[in-house]
CSV table of C-alpha atoms in Angstrom, one decimal:
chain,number,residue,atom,x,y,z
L,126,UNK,CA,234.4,190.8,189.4
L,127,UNK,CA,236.8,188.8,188.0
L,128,UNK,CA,235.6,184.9,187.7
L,129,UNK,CA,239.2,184.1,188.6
L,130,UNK,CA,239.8,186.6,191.0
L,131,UNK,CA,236.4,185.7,192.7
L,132,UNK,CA,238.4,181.8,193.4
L,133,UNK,CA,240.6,183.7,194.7
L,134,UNK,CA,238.7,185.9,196.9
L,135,UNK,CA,237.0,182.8,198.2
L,136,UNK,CA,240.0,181.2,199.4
L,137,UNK,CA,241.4,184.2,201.6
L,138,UNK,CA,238.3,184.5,203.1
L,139,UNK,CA,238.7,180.9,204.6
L,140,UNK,CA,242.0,182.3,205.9
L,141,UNK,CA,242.5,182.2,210.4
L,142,UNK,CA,245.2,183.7,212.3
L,143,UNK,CA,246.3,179.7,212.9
L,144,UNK,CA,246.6,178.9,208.7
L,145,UNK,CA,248.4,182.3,208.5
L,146,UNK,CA,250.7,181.4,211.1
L,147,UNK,CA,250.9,177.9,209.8
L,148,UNK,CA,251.9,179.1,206.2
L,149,UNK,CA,254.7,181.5,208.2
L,150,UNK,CA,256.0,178.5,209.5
L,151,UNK,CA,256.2,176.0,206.6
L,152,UNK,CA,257.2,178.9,203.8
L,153,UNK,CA,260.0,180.2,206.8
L,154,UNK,CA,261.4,176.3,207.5
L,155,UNK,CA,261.1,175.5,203.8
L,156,UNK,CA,263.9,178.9,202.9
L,157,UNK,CA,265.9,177.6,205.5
L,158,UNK,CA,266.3,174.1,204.5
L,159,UNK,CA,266.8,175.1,200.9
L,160,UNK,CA,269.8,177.5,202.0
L,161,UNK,CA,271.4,175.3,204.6
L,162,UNK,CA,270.2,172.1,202.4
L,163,UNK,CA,269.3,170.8,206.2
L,164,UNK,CA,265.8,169.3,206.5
L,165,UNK,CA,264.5,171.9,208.5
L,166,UNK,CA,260.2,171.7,208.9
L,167,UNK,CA,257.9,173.7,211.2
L,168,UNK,CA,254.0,173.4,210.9
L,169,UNK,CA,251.9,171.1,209.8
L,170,UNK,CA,250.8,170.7,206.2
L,171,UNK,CA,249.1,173.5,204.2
L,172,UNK,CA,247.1,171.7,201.5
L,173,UNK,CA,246.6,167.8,201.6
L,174,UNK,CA,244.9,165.1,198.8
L,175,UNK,CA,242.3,162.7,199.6
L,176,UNK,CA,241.9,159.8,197.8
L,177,UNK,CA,238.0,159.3,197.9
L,178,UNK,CA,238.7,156.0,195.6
L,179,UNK,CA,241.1,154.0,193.5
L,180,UNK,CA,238.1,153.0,191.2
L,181,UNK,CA,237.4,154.7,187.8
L,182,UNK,CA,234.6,153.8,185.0
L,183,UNK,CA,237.6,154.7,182.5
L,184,UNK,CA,240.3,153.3,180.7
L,185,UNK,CA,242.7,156.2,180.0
L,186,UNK,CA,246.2,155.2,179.0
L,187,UNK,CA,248.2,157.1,181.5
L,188,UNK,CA,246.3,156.2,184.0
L,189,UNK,CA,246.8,153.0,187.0
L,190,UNK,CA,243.3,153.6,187.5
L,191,UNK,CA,242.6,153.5,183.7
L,192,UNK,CA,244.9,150.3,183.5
L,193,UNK,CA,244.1,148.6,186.4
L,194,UNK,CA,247.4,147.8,187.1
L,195,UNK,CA,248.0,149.4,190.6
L,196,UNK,CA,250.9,147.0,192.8
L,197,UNK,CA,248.7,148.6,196.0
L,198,UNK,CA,245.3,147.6,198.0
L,199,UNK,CA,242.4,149.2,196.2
L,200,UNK,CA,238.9,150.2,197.5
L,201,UNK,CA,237.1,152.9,199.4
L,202,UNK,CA,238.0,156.2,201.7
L,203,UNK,CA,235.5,155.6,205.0
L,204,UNK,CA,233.3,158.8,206.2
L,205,UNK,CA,234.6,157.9,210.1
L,206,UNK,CA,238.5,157.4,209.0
L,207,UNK,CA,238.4,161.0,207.2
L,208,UNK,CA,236.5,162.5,209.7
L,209,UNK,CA,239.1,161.7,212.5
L,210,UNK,CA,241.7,162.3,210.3
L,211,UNK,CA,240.0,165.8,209.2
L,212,UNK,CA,239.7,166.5,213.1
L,213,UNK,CA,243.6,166.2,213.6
L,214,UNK,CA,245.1,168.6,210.7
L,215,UNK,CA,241.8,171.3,210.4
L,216,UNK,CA,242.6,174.3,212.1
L,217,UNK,CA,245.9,175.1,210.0
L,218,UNK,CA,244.7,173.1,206.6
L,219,UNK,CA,244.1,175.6,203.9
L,220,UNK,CA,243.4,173.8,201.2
L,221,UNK,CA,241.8,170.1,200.5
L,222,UNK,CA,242.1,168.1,197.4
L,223,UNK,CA,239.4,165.1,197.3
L,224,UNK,CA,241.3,163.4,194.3
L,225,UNK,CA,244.4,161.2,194.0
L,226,UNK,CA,243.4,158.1,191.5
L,227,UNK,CA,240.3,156.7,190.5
L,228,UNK,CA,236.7,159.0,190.0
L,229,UNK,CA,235.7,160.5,193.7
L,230,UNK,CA,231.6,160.7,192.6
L,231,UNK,CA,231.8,156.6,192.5
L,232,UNK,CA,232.4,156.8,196.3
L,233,UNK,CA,228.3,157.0,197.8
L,234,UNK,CA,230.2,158.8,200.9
L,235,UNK,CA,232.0,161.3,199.0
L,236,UNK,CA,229.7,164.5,199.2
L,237,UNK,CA,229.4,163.8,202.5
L,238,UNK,CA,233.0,164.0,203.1
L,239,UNK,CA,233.2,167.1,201.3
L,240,UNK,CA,230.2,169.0,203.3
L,241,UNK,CA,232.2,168.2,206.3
L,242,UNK,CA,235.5,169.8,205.3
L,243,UNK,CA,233.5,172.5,204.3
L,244,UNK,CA,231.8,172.6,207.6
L,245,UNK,CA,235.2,173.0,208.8
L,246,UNK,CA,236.0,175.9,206.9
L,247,UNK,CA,238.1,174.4,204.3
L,248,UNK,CA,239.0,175.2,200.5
L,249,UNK,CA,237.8,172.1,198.8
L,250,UNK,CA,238.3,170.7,195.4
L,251,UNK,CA,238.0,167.8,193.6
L,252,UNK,CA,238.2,166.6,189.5
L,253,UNK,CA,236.0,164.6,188.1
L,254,UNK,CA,235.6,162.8,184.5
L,255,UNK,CA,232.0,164.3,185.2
L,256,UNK,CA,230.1,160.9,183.9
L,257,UNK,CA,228.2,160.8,187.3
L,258,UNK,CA,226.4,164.6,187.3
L,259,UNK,CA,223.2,163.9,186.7
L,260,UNK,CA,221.1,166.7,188.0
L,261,UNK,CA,220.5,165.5,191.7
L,262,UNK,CA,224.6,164.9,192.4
L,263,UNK,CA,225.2,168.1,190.5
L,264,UNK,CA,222.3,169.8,193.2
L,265,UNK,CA,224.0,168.0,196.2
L,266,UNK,CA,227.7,169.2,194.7
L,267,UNK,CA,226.6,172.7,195.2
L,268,UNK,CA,225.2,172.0,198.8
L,269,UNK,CA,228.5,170.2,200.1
L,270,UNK,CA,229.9,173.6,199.7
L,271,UNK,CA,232.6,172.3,197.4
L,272,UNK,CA,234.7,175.4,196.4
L,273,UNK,CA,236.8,174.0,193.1
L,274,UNK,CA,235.5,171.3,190.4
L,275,UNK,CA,238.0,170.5,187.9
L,276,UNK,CA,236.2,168.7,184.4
L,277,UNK,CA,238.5,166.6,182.5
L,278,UNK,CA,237.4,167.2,179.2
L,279,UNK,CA,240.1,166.1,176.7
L,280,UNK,CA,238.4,166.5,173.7
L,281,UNK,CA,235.7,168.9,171.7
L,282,UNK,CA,234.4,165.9,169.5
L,283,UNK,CA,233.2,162.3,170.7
L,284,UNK,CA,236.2,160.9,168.0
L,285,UNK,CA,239.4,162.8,169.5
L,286,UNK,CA,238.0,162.4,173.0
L,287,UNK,CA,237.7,159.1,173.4
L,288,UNK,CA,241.0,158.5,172.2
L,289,UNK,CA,242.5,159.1,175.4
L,290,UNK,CA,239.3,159.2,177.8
L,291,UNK,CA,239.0,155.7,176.8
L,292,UNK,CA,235.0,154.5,177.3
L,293,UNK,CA,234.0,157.6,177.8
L,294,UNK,CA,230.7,159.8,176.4
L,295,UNK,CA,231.6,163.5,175.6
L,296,UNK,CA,227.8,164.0,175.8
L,297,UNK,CA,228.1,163.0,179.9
L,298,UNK,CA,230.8,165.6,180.1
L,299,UNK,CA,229.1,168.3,178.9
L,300,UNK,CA,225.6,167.5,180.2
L,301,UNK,CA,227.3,166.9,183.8
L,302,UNK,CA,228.4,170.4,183.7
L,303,UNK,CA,225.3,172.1,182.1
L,304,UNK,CA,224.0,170.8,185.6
L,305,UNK,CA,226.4,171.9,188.0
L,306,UNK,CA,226.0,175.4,186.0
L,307,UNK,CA,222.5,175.4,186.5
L,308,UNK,CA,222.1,174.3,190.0
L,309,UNK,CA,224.8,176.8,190.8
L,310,UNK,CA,222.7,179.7,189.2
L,311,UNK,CA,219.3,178.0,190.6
L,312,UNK,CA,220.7,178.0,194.1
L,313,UNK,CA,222.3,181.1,193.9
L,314,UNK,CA,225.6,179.7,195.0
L,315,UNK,CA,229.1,181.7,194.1
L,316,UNK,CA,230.5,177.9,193.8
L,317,UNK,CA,231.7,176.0,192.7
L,318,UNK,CA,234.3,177.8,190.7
L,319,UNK,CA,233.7,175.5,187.4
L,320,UNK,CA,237.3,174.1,185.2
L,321,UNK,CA,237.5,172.4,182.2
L,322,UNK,CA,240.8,171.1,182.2
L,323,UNK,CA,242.1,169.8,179.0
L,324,UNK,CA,245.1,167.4,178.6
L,325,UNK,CA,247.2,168.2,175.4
L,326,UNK,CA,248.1,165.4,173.4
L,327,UNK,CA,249.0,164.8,170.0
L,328,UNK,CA,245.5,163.3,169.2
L,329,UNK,CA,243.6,166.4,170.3
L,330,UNK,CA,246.3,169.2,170.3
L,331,UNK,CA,244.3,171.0,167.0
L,332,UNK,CA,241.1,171.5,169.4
L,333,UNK,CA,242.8,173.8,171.9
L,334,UNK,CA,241.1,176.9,170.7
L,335,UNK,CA,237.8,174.9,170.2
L,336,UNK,CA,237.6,173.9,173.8
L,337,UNK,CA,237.9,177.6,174.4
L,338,UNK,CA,235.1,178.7,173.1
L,339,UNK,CA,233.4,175.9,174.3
L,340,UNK,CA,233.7,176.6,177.9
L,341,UNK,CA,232.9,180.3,177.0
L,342,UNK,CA,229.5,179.0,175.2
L,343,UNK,CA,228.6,176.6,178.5
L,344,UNK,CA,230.2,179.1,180.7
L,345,UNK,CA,232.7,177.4,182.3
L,346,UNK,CA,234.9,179.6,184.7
L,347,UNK,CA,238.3,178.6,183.5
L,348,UNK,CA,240.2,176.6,181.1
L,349,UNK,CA,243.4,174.5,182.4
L,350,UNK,CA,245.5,173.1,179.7
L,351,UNK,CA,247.7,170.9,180.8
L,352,UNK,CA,250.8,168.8,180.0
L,353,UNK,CA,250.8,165.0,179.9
L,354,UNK,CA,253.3,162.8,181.6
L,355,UNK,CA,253.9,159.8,180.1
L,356,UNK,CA,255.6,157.0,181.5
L,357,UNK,CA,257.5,155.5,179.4
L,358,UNK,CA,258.7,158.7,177.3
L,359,UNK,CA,262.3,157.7,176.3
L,360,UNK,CA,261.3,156.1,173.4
L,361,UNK,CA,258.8,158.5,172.5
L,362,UNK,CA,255.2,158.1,172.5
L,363,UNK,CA,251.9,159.2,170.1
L,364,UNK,CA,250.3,160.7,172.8
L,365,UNK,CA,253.3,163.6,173.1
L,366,UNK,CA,252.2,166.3,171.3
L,367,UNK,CA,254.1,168.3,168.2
L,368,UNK,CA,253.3,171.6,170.0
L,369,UNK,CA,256.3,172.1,172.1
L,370,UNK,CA,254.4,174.6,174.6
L,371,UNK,CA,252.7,172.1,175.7
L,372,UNK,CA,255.1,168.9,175.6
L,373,UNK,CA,257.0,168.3,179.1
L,374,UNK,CA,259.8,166.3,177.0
L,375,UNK,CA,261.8,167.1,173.9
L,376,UNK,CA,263.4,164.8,171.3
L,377,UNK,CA,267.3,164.6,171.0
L,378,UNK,CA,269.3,164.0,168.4
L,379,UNK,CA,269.8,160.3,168.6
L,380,UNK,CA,266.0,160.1,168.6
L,381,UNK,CA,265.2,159.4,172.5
L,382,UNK,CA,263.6,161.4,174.1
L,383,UNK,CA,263.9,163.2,177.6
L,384,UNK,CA,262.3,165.6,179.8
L,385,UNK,CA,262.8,169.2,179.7
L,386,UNK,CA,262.9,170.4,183.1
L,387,UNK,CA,265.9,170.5,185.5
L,388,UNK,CA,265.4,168.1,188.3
L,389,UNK,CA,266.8,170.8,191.3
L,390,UNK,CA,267.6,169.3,194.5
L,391,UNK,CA,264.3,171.0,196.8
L,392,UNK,CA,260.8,170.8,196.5
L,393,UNK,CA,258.1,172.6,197.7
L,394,UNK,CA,255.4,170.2,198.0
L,395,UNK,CA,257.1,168.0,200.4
L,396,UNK,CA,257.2,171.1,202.5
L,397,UNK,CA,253.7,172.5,202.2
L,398,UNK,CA,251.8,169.1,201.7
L,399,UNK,CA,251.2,165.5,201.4
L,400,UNK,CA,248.4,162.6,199.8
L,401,UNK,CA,246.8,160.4,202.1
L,402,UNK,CA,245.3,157.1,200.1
L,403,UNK,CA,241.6,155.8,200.5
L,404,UNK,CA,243.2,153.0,203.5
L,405,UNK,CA,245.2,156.0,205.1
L,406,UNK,CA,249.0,156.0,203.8
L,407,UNK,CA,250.8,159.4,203.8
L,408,UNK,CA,252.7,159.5,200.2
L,409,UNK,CA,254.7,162.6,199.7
L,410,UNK,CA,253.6,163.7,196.5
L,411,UNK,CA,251.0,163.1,193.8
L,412,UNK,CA,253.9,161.1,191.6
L,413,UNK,CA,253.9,158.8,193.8
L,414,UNK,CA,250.3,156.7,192.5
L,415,UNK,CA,251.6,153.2,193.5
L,416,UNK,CA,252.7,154.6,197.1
L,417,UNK,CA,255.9,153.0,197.1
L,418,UNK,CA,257.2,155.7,199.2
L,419,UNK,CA,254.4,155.5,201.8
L,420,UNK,CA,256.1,157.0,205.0
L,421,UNK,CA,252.9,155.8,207.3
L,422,UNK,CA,249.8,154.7,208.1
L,423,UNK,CA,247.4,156.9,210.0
L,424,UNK,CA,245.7,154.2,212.4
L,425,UNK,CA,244.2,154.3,216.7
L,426,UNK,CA,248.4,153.6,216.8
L,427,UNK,CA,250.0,156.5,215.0
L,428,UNK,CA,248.1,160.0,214.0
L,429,UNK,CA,249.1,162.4,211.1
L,430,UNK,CA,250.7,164.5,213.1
L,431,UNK,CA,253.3,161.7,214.0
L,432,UNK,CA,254.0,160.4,211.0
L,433,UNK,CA,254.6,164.4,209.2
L,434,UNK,CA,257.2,164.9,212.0
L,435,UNK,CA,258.4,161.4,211.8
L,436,UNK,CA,262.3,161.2,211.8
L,437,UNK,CA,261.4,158.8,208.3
L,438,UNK,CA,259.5,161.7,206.9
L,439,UNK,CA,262.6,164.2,207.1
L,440,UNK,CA,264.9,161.5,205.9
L,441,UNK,CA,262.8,161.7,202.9
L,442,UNK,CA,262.8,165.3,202.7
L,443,UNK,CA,266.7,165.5,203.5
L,444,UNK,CA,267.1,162.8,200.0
L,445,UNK,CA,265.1,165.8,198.3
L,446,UNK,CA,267.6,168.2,199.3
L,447,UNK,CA,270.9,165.8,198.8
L,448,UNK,CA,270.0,164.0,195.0
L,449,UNK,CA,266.6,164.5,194.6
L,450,UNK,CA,267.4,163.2,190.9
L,451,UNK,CA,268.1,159.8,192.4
L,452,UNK,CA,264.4,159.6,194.0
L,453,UNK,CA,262.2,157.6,191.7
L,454,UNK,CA,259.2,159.4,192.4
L,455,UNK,CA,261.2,162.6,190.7
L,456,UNK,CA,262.8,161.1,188.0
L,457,UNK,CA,259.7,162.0,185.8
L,458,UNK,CA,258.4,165.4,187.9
L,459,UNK,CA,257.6,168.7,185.7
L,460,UNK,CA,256.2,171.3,187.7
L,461,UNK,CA,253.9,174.4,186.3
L,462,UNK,CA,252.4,171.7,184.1
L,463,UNK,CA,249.1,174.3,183.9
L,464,UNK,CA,248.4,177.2,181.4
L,465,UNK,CA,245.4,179.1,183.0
L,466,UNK,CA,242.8,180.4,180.6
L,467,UNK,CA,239.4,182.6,181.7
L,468,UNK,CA,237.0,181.2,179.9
């Protein structure tokens, strides 16, 4: 079968007659409020982001982790917080992302975490810089049950890698998966479904079809390349690259630069789901890395489910539908940011 299709497989089967109904409720409300442009929401979220850390052992240029320059508390997500937190939202969560900022394996607790969404019948994923998978956390990665492992691996030569994965070893990439592959096959285990993902830039733009074969050679699953945003794009930057496929901005005529997609006034991950950071904020959307939008903090005073149906929370989702140009968090969204190769 079908490596892809196989993911695919894998996350139907985790399906319940209470996610079915849940994703009834939030695709139905989400129509409505995008036709009326009311903030209408039923259900409770479908997929949601963890952020096992804010800590990272790289420097990479786009990156708060990478700079170290984040205006918010940093630190650790707690085994007992995500477990009472897990216990709230699991019988209609879907899907589980254990990744915001920072790398997840430089949390001790973080397999842990996984094994017990897992244990709850969760999809779980998680991407990783992969410098941490020596072969005993590569064995425990397959035992958590960890359905989706995303590899950043910007770069098919130590030289153009380490040009944006700033302190980074190539070699640790690629060894790190060689041992998730091997454990998988030694375990017999259908997962994790393995990604490289690859971050077009100018620097390593000429490498696409070299990572390619690459993953084919290791036998990686699937190749993701994917856009980069860049901050501070108007000006132009040498990180965006020359191929225009995979650029999320174009240049103008009076040489600024700006993005190419339209910013339309609805949004379907405020409707479907939401990030929690490692000290429990609820931040809309992945944009949103310094949490200046935060619209709560799970706590013994106010749960998740509170805070989602929170009159602040549709406030936020009505600006979406008003001028969602005018929300800063947007001002620098591209969507479909992913081409999808099987390796």
């Amino acid at each position: 079968m079908n490596r892809i299709l196989k993911d695919g497989f894998n996350l139907l089967r985790k399906t319940t007659p209470l996610r079915i109904w849940n994703a009834f409720q939030v695709l139905t409300s989400y129509y409505l409020a995008k036709s009326t442009g009311k903030a209408i929401h039923w259900g409770m979220p479908l997929s949601m982001s963890f952020e096992p850390t804010t800590s990272c052992n790289l420097r990479c240029p786009e990156c708060p982790s990478g700079l170290r320059s984040f205006s918010r508390p940093i630190g650790m997500l707690e085994p007992a917080f995500f477990q009472t937190l897990i216990n709230q939202v699991s019988s209609r969560l879907s899907y589980l992302v254990f990744y915001f900022q920072g790398e997840p394996y430089l949390n001790k607790n973080f397999l842990d975490m996984v094994k017990y969404a897992s244990q709850k019948g969760i999809y779980t994923a998680t991407s990783t810089n992969a410098h941490y998978l020596d072969s005993d956390t590569a064995k425990k990665t397959i035992e958590s049950g960890l359905d989706r492992l995303i590899i950043s691996i910007d770069g098919t030569t130590q030289e153009v890698y380490e040009q944006y994965r700033i302190g980074g070893k190539l070699e640790k990439v690629i060894e790190g998966t060689k041992q998730i592959l091997r454990w998988k096959k030694e375990l017999k285990s259908q997962t994790p479904h393995v990604i490289f993902q690859f971050l077009v830039v100018k620097p390593n733009e000429h490498q696409i079809q070299e990572v390619l074969a690459l993953a084919e050679e290791i036998g990686v699953d699937e190749v993701a390349l994917k856009t980069a945003q860049i901050y501070d794009y108007e000006n132009g930057s040498p990180l965006i690259p020359s191929l225009d496929k995979y650029s999320r901005y174009r240049k103008l005529p009076n040489g600024t630069w700006q993005i190419k997609a339209k910013i339309d006034n609805q949004c379907w991950r405020m409707w479907q789901g939401c990030v929690i950071t490692w000290d429990g904020s609820v931040v809309p959307c992945c944009f949103d890395k310094d949490a200046n939008h935060s619209l709560g903090k799970v706590s013994s005073q106010f749960s998740f489910t509170e805070i989602w149906k929170s009159n602040s929370y549709k406030s936020f989702r009505q600006s979406i539908l008003t001028n969602r140009s005018q929300v800063e968090i947007c001002k620098n969204c591209t969507e479909g940011t992913k081409v999808w190769a099987e390796a």
